[in-house]
C-alpha positions as MATLAB code, in Angstrom:
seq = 'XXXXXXXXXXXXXXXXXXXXXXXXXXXXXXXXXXXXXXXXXXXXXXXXXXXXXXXXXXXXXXXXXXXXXXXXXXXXXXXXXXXXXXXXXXXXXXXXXXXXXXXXXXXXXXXXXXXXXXXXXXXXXXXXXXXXXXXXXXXXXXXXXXXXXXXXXXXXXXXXXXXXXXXXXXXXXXXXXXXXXXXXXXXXXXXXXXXXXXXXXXXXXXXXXXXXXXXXXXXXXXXXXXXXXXXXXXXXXXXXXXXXXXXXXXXXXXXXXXXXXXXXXXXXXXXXXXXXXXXXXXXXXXXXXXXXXXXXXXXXXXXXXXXXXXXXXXXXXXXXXXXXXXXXXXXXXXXXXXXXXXXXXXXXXXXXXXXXXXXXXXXXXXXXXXXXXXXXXXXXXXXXXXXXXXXXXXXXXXXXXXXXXXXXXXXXXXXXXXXXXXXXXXXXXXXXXXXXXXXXXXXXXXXXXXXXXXXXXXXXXXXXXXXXXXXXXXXXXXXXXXXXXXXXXXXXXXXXXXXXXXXXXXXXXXXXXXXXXXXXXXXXXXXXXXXXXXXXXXXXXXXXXXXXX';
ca = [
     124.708  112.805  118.109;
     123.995  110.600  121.211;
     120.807  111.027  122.645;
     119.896  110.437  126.465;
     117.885  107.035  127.158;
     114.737  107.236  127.563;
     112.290  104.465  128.480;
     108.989  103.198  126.673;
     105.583  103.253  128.899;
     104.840   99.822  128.009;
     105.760   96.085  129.471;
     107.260   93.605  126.901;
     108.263   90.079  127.903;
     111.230   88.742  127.844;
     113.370   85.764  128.253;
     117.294   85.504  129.582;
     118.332   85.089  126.660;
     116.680   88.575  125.254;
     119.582   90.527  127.252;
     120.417   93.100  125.635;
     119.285   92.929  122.748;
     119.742   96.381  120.622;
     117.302   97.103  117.547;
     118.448  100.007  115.157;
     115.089  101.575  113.499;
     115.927  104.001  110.278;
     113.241  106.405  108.776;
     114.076  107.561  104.732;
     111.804  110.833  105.058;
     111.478  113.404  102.617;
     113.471  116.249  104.711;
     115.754  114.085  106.369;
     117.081  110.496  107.040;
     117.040  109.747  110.975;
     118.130  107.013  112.868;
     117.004  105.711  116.479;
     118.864  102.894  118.094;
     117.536  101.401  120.975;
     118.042   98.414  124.291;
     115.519   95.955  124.814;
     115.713   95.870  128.642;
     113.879   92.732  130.290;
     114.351   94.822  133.812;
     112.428   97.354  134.049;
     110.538   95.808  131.472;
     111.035   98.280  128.364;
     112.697   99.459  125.893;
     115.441  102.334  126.089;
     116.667  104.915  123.573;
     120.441  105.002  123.015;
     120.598  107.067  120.323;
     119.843  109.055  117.647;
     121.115  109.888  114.300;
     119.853  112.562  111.769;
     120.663  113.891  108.263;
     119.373  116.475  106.055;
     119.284  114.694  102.733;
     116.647  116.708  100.984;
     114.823  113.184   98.972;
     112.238  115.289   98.438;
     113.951  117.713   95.979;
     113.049  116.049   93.051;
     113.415  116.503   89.333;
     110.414  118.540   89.069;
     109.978  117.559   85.273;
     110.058  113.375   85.960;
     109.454  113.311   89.580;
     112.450  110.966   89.709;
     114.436  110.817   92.706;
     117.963  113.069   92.095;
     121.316  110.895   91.210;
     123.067  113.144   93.847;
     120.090  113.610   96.404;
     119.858  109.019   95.831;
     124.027  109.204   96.063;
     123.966  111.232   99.979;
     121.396  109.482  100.720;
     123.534  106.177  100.289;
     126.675  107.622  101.811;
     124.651  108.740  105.361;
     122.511  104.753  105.424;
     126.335  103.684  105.423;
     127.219  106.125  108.192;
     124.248  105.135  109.946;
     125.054  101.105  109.517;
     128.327  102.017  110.877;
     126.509  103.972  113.631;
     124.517  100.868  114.420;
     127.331   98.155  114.410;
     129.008  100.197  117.273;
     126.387   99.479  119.064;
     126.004   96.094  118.321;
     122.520   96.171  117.042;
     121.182   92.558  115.896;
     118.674   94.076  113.205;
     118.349   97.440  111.516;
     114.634   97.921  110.490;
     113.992  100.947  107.485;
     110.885  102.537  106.129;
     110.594  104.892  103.589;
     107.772  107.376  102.871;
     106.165  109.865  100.750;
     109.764  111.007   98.628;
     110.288  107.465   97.634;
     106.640  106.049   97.302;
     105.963  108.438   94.707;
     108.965  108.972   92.841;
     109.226  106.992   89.396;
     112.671  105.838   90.101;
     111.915  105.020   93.959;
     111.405  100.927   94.019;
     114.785  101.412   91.743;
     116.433  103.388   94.416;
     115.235  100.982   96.951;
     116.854   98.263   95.438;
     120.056  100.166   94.670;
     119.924  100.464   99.069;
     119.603   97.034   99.133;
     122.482   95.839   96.439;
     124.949   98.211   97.894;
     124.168   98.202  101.968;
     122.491   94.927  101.863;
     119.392   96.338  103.701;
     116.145   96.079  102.984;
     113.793   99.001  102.972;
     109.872   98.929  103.350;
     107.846  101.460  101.299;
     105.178  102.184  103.530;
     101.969  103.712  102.591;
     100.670  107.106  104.020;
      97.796  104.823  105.861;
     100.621  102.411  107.581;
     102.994  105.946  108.456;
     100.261  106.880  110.161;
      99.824  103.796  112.133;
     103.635  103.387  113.197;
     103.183  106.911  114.181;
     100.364  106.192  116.324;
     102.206  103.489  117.870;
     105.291  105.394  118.566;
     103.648  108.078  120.468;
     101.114  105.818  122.365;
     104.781  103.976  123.515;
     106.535  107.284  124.748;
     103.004  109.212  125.704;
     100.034  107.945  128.829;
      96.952  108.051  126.883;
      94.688  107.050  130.029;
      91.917  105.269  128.018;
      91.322  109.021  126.471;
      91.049  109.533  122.860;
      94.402  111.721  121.251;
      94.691  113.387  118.144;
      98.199  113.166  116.710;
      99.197  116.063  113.995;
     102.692  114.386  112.071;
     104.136  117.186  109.935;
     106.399  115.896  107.440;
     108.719  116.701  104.746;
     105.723  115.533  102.066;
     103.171  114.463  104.069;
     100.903  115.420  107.013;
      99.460  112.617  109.329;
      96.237  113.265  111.102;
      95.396  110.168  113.655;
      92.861  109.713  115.881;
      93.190  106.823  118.934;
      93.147  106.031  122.014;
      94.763  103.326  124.649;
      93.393  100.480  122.651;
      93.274  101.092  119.191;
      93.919  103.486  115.911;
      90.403  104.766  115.228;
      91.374  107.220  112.397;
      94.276  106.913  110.040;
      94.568  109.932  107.439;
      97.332  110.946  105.748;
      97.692  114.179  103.395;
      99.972  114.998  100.487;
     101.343  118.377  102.109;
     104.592  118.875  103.770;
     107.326  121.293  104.883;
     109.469  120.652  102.143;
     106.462  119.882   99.306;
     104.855  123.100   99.925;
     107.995  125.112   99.937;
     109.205  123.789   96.766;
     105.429  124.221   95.019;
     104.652  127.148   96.415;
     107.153  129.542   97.300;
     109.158  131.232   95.260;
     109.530  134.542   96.648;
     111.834  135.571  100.341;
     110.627  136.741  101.907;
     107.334  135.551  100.563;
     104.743  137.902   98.399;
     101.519  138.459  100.512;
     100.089  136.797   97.894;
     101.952  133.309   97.824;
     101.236  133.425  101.397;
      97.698  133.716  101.215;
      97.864  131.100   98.648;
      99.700  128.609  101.079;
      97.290  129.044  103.584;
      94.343  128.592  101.513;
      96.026  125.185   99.816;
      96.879  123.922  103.181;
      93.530  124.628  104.854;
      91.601  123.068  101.697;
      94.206  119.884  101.746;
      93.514  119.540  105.264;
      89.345  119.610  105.160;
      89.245  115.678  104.327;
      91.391  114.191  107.105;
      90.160  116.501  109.878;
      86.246  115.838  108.252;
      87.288  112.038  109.283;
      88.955  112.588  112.369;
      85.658  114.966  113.589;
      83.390  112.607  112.323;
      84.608  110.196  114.669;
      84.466  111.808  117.646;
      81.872  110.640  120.380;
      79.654  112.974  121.943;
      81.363  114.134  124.929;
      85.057  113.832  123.720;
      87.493  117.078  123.868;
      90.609  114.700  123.186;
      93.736  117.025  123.333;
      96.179  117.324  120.083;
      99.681  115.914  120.541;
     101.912  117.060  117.768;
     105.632  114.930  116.374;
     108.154  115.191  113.917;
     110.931  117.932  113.508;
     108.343  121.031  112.191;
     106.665  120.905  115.580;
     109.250  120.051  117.526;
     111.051  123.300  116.147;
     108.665  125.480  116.850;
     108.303  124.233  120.477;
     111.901  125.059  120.911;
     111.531  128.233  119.568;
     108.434  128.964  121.945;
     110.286  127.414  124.794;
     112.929  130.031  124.058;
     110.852  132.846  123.426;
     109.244  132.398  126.780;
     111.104  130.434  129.140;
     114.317  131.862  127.840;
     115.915  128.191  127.619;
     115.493  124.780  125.429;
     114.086  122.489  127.892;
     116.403  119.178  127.922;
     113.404  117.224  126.255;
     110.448  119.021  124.811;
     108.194  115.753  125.367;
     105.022  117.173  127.040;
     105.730  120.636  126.236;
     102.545  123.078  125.108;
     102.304  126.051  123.447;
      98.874  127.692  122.575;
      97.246  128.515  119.273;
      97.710  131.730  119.765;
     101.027  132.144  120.209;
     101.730  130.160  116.747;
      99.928  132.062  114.740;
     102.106  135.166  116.347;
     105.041  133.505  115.509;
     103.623  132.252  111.901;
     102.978  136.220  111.122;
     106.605  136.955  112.209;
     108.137  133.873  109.957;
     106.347  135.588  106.981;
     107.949  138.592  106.991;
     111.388  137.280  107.494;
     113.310  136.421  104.757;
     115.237  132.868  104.584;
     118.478  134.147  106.143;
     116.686  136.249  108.642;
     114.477  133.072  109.675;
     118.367  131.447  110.228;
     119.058  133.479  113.103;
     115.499  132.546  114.956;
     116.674  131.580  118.421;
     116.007  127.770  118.667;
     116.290  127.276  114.966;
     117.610  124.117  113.684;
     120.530  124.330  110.759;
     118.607  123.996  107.243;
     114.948  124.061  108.875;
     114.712  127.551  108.334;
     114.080  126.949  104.534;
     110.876  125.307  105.285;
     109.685  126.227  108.905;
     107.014  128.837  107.319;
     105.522  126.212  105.268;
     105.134  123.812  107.996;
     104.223  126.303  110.439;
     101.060  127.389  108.515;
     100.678  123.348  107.883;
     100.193  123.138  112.009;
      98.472  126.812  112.254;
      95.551  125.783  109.739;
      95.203  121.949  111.166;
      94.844  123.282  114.984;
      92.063  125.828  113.611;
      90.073  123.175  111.711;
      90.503  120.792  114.724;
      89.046  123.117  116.785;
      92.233  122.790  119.055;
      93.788  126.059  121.034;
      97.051  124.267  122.164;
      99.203  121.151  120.947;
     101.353  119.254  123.137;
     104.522  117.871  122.000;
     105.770  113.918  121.779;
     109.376  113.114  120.721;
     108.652  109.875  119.548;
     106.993  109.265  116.405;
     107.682  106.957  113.102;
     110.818  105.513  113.829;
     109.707  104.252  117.775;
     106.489  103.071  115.913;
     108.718  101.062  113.282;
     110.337   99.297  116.655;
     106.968   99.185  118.191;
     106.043   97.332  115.429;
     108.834   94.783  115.024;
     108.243   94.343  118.664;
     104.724   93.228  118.169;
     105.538   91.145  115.318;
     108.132   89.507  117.233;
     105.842   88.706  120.310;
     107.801   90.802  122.705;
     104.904   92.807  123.851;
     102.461   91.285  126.152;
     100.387   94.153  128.004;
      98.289   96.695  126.852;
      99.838   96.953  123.261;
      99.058   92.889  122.789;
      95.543   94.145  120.506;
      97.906   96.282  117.930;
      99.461   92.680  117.518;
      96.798   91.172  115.544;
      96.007   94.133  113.249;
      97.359   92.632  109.745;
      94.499   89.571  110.433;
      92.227   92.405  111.304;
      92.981   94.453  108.264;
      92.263   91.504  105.869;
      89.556   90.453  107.178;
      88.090   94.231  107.294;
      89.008   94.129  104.005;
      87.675   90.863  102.683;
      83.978   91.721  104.278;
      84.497   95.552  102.421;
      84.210   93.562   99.208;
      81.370   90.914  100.335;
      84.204   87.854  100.150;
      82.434   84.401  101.129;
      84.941   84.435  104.345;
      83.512   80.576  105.024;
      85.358   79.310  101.499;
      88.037   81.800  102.277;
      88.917   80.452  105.298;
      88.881   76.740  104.225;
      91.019   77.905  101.530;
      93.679   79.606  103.582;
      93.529   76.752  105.950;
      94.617   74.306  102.791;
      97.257   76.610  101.635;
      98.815   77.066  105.114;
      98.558   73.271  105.952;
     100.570   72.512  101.987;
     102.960   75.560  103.254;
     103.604   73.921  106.777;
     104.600   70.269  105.409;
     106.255   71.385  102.267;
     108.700   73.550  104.625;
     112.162   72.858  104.443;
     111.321   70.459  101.626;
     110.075   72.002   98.923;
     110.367   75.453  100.039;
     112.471   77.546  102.701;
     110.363   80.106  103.234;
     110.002   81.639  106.581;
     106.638   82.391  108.950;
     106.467   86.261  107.645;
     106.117   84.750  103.896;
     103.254   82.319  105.349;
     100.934   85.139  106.623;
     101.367   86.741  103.166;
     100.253   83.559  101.781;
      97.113   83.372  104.405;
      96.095   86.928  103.392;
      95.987   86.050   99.296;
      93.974   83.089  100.019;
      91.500   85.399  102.560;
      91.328   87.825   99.710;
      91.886   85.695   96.435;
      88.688   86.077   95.294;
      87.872   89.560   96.369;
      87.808   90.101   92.612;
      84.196   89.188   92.423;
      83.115   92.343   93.881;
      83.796   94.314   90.540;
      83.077   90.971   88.091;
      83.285   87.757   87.650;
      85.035   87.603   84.217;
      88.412   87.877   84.684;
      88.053   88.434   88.648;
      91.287   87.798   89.533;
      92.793   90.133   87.903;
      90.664   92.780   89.833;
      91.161   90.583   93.220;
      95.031   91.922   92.202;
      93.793   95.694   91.907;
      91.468   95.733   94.819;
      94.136   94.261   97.321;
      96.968   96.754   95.784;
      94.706   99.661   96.015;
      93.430   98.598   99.745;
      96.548   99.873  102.333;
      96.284   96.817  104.455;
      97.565   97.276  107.874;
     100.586   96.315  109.244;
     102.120   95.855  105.789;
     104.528   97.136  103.452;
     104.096   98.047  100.291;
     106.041   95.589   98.736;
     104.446   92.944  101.083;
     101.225   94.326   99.712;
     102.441   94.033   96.499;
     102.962   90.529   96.783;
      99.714   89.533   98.414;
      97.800   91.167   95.399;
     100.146   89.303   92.785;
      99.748   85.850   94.709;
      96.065   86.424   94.611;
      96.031   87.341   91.420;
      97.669   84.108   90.222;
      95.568   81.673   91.853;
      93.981   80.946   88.928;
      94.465   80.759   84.769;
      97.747   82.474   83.271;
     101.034   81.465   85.607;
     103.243   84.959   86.731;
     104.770   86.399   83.294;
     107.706   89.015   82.809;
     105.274   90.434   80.259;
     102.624   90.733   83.158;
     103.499   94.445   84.768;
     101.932   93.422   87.969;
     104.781   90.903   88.311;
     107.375   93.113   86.434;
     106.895   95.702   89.377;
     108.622   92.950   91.548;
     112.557   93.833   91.087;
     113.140   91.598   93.347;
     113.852   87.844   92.311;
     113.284   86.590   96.056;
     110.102   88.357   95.757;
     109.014   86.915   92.163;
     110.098   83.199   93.413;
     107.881   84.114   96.489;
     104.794   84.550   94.208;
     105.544   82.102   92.371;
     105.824   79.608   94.852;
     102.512   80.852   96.792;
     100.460   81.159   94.071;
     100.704   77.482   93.056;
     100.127   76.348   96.287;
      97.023   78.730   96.694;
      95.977   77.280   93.096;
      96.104   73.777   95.182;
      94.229   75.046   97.608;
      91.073   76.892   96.199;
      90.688   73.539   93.812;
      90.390   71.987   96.962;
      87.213   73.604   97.850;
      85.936   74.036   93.812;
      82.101   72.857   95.530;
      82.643   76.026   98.505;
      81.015   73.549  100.652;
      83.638   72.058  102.722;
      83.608   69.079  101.144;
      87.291   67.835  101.812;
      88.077   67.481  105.317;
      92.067   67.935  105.322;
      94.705   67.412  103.457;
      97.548   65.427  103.642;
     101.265   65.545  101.764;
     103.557   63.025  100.704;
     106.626   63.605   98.775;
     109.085   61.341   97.153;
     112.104   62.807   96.103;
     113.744   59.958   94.328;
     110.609   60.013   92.130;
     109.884   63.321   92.475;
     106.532   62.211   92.826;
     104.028   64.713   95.184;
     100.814   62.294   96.716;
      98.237   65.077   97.979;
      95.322   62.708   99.927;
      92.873   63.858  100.404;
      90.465   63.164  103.284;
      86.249   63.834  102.592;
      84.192   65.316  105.309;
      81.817   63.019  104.073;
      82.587   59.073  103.643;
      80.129   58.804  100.134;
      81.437   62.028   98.566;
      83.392   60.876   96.185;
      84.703   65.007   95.478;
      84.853   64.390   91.935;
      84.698   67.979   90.880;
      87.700   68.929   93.306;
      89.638   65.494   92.008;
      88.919   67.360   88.477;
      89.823   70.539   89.567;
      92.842   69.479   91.497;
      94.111   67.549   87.621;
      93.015   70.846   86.175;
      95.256   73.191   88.431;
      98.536   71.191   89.125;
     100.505   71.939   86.279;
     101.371   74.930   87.445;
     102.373   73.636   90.575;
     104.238   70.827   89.075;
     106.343   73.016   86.714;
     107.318   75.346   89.815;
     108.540   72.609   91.836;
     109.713   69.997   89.060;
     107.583   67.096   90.514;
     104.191   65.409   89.299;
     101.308   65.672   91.661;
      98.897   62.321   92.477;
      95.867   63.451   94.166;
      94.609   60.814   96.128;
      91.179   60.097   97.513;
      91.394   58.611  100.806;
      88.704   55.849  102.118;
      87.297   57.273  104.962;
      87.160   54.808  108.312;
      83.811   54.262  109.332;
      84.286   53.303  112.991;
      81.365   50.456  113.597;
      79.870   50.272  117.913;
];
């Protein structure tokens, strides 16, 4: 189904040679795959909806004895990504961006059913964490919605998951997201149609006592003086907005962006749903094919979160994840340049939010980073071919590397690796995370090992050779400031390939340190590095000019 354009509230900038560029952004939810496909436009200056593709896929009925992802639920869900590539190369889209959530993050067999995805379709799919959905969220509702420098709560009901945000024009100020969804709760929880009293009392209760901790956080937040209104996405709300709109206006409006309906009239409409069995809820004016089966759940999802928040009406925003995800690239790829230009920076912000949560000497960190992206930079192209994406992973191990120390000393890298997987940096993907907190954790001792399950969990072999490039060159860099006093300057590469012979000079801050311990620790770390790129490593103290008046 084609959907009318419709234009983003924010200025991106744009060369002649941007024309027309078309972006294709695909969402792997738990309910339902969905597709948005949208123009670049330098003229107006935004970007513009084309269209929209949708299928019920169901990832979310799982086997409910291994968790595991079902062969025939993984086997649709295949056959509609090819429909939707197809979908996509009509419209000539350069890039198709995907992101899956809850379903496939917490299935056993969902980094296997990723990589299936990517061996068959040849596209690659981020696992994103609830934190990061509910940051792409955020961003696609801040790009379709006028926040006017007032804080907005955003309510995302998914198929497993609920996202409660709080931001405003500037900035995410509360990311929460909850393990309850249309489709989780209906498949936990019900098991009766139309449902006993009592499994309805039950679902309320679970949902309202799921809910407490996000809307504690979001409440907690909120400045004295601020009554910031609730804008509500995703399919379960925008169903029950049609229905309302039908109900009352006696017509769908065309879009339901920026349509209300009160409290009041949901929790009418919630005590009508429960006494309606799953056929009867079918024939609900305004009610989608196959939402039917888990409308009530949802519904009482959205009924208990506006009566925690305090809220007595919700206003609705059709864009959500998927604009986020192109929101996102956008950023990434520098084609924003107004108000959204702070959200640009907010994987360095995460890291280094991060790296002071676990007291990291940012000072040695920094020097650090600043060695391993100056080795990355002039071994490009020579002994590597990795791209600028792959260098800011390498930047945030270094930053982090030795986050470790927080829980102990002994054997600290191996916790830097479980603090950094466990932290839900911004802006990244769970693989990308993934990687970070395996570079990190080989920037000292043991090399990456198949044996090591920390680098097992990487399927895929790109991904392994990217750690185990990085982490040598991070191993080059931390020896390079063993004192943590700045005591080497810069360094310096020189590479001959005939010889295969790697000179790293290196340059003192001051002319009578002779750096003897990072000389030492430099002989001490570069086997590593030399077995990884099949070349012996020379490090090289430099004279330092003395420049006499």
């Amino acid at each position: 189904m084609v959907d009318t354009a419709t234009s983003a509230s924010f200025s991106v900038g744009l060369t002649t040679t941007d024309l027309q560029r078309i972006i294709a952004a695909i969402d792997l939810g738990t309910n339902s795959l969905h597709m948005v496909i949208v123009r670049i436009e330098p003229t107006l200056p935004a970007f513009s909806i084309i269209a929209r593709e949708k299928e019920t896929v169901r990832l979310g009925d799982r086997d409910l004895e291994t968790g595991n992802l079902k062969p025939e639920v993984m086997k649709r869900a295949i056959a509609a990504l090819r429909r939707f590539q197809d979908v996509a190369k009509t419209f000539n889209a350069e890039t198709q961006i995907a992101v899956a959530t809850s379903a496939v993050r917490e299935a056993p067999n969902g980094r296997d059913f990723l990589h299936q995805i990517e061996t068959e379709l040849a596209l690659e799919v981020d696992l994103i964490s609830g934190t990061e959905e509910a940051r792409r969220i955020y961003l696609g509702v801040l790009s379709g919605m006028e926040f006017n420098n007032q804080p907005h709560m955003i309510i995302d009901i998914g198929g497993g998951s609920t996202e409660i945000i709080l931001g405003d024009s500037h900035e995410e100020r509360v990311l929460t997201s909850t393990k309850i969804g249309a489709v989780r709760l209906t498949t936990e929880l019900i098991t009766t149609d139309p449902i006993s009293t009592a499994e309805f009392d039950y679902l309320q209760a679970y949902s309202r006592g799921m809910l407490e901790r996000s809307v504690e956080e979001v409440r907690a937040d909120l400045r004295l003086g601020e009554y910031p209104r609730l804008v509500g996405t995703a399919g379960t709300i925008e169903t029950l907005a049609a229905i309302h709109a039908r109900e009352h206006l006696g017509f769908i409006p065309s879009t339901l962006n920026g349509y209300q309906f009160p409290l009041r009239d949901l929790r009418e409409l919630v005590a009508r749903l429960q006494t309606m069995s799953n056929v009867e809820r079918a024939t609900v004016p305004g009610m989608p094919e196959k939402r039917s089966e888990v409308i009530l759940a949802g519904a009482v999802i959205l009924q208990e979160a506006m009566t925690l928040l305090g809220c007595e009406a919700i206003t609705v925003c059709e864009r959500s994840l998927r604009e986020g995800v192109i929101v996102d690239w956008m950023l990434t790829h520098g084609l924003i340049e107004d108000r959204l230009r702070y959200q640009g920076s907010v994987r360095q912000r995460s890291v280094l939010k991060t790296a002071k949560k676990y007291h990291v000497n940012l000072s040695h960190s920094d020097r650090v980073a600043n060695f391993a992206t100056s080795i990355f930079d002039q071994t490009s192209c020579i002994l590597h071919n990795w791209d600028n994406e792959t260098r800011q992973l390498l930047w945030s191990a270094a930053i982090l590397h030795n986050c470790g120390h927080y829980v102990s000393h002994s054997a600290h890298h191996k916790h830097s690796y479980y603090l950094v997987r466990n932290s839900e940096l911004l802006g990244y993907s769970e693989t990308e995370i993934e990687i970070i907190a395996n570079i990190a954790r080989y920037h000292r001792k043991s090399p990456p090992k198949k044996k090591h399950e920390n680098y097992r969990i990487l399927v895929n072999k790109e991904h392994r050779l990217m750690v185990d490039q990085l982490s040598a060159i991070l191993r080059l860099a931390t020896a390079l400031d063993r004192r943590q006093i700045g005591a080497v300057a810069r360094v310096h590469c020189d590479y001959n390939q005939q010889e295969k012979l790697f000179k790293l000079r290196i340059h003192p801050s001051n002319p009578s340190d002779d750096c003897a311990l990072e000389l030492w620790s430099l002989d001490y770390s570069k086997e590593v590095f030399e077995q990884e790129f099949n070349l012996k490593v020379s490090p090289i103290l430099e004279p330092t000019v003395v420049k006499v008046s």
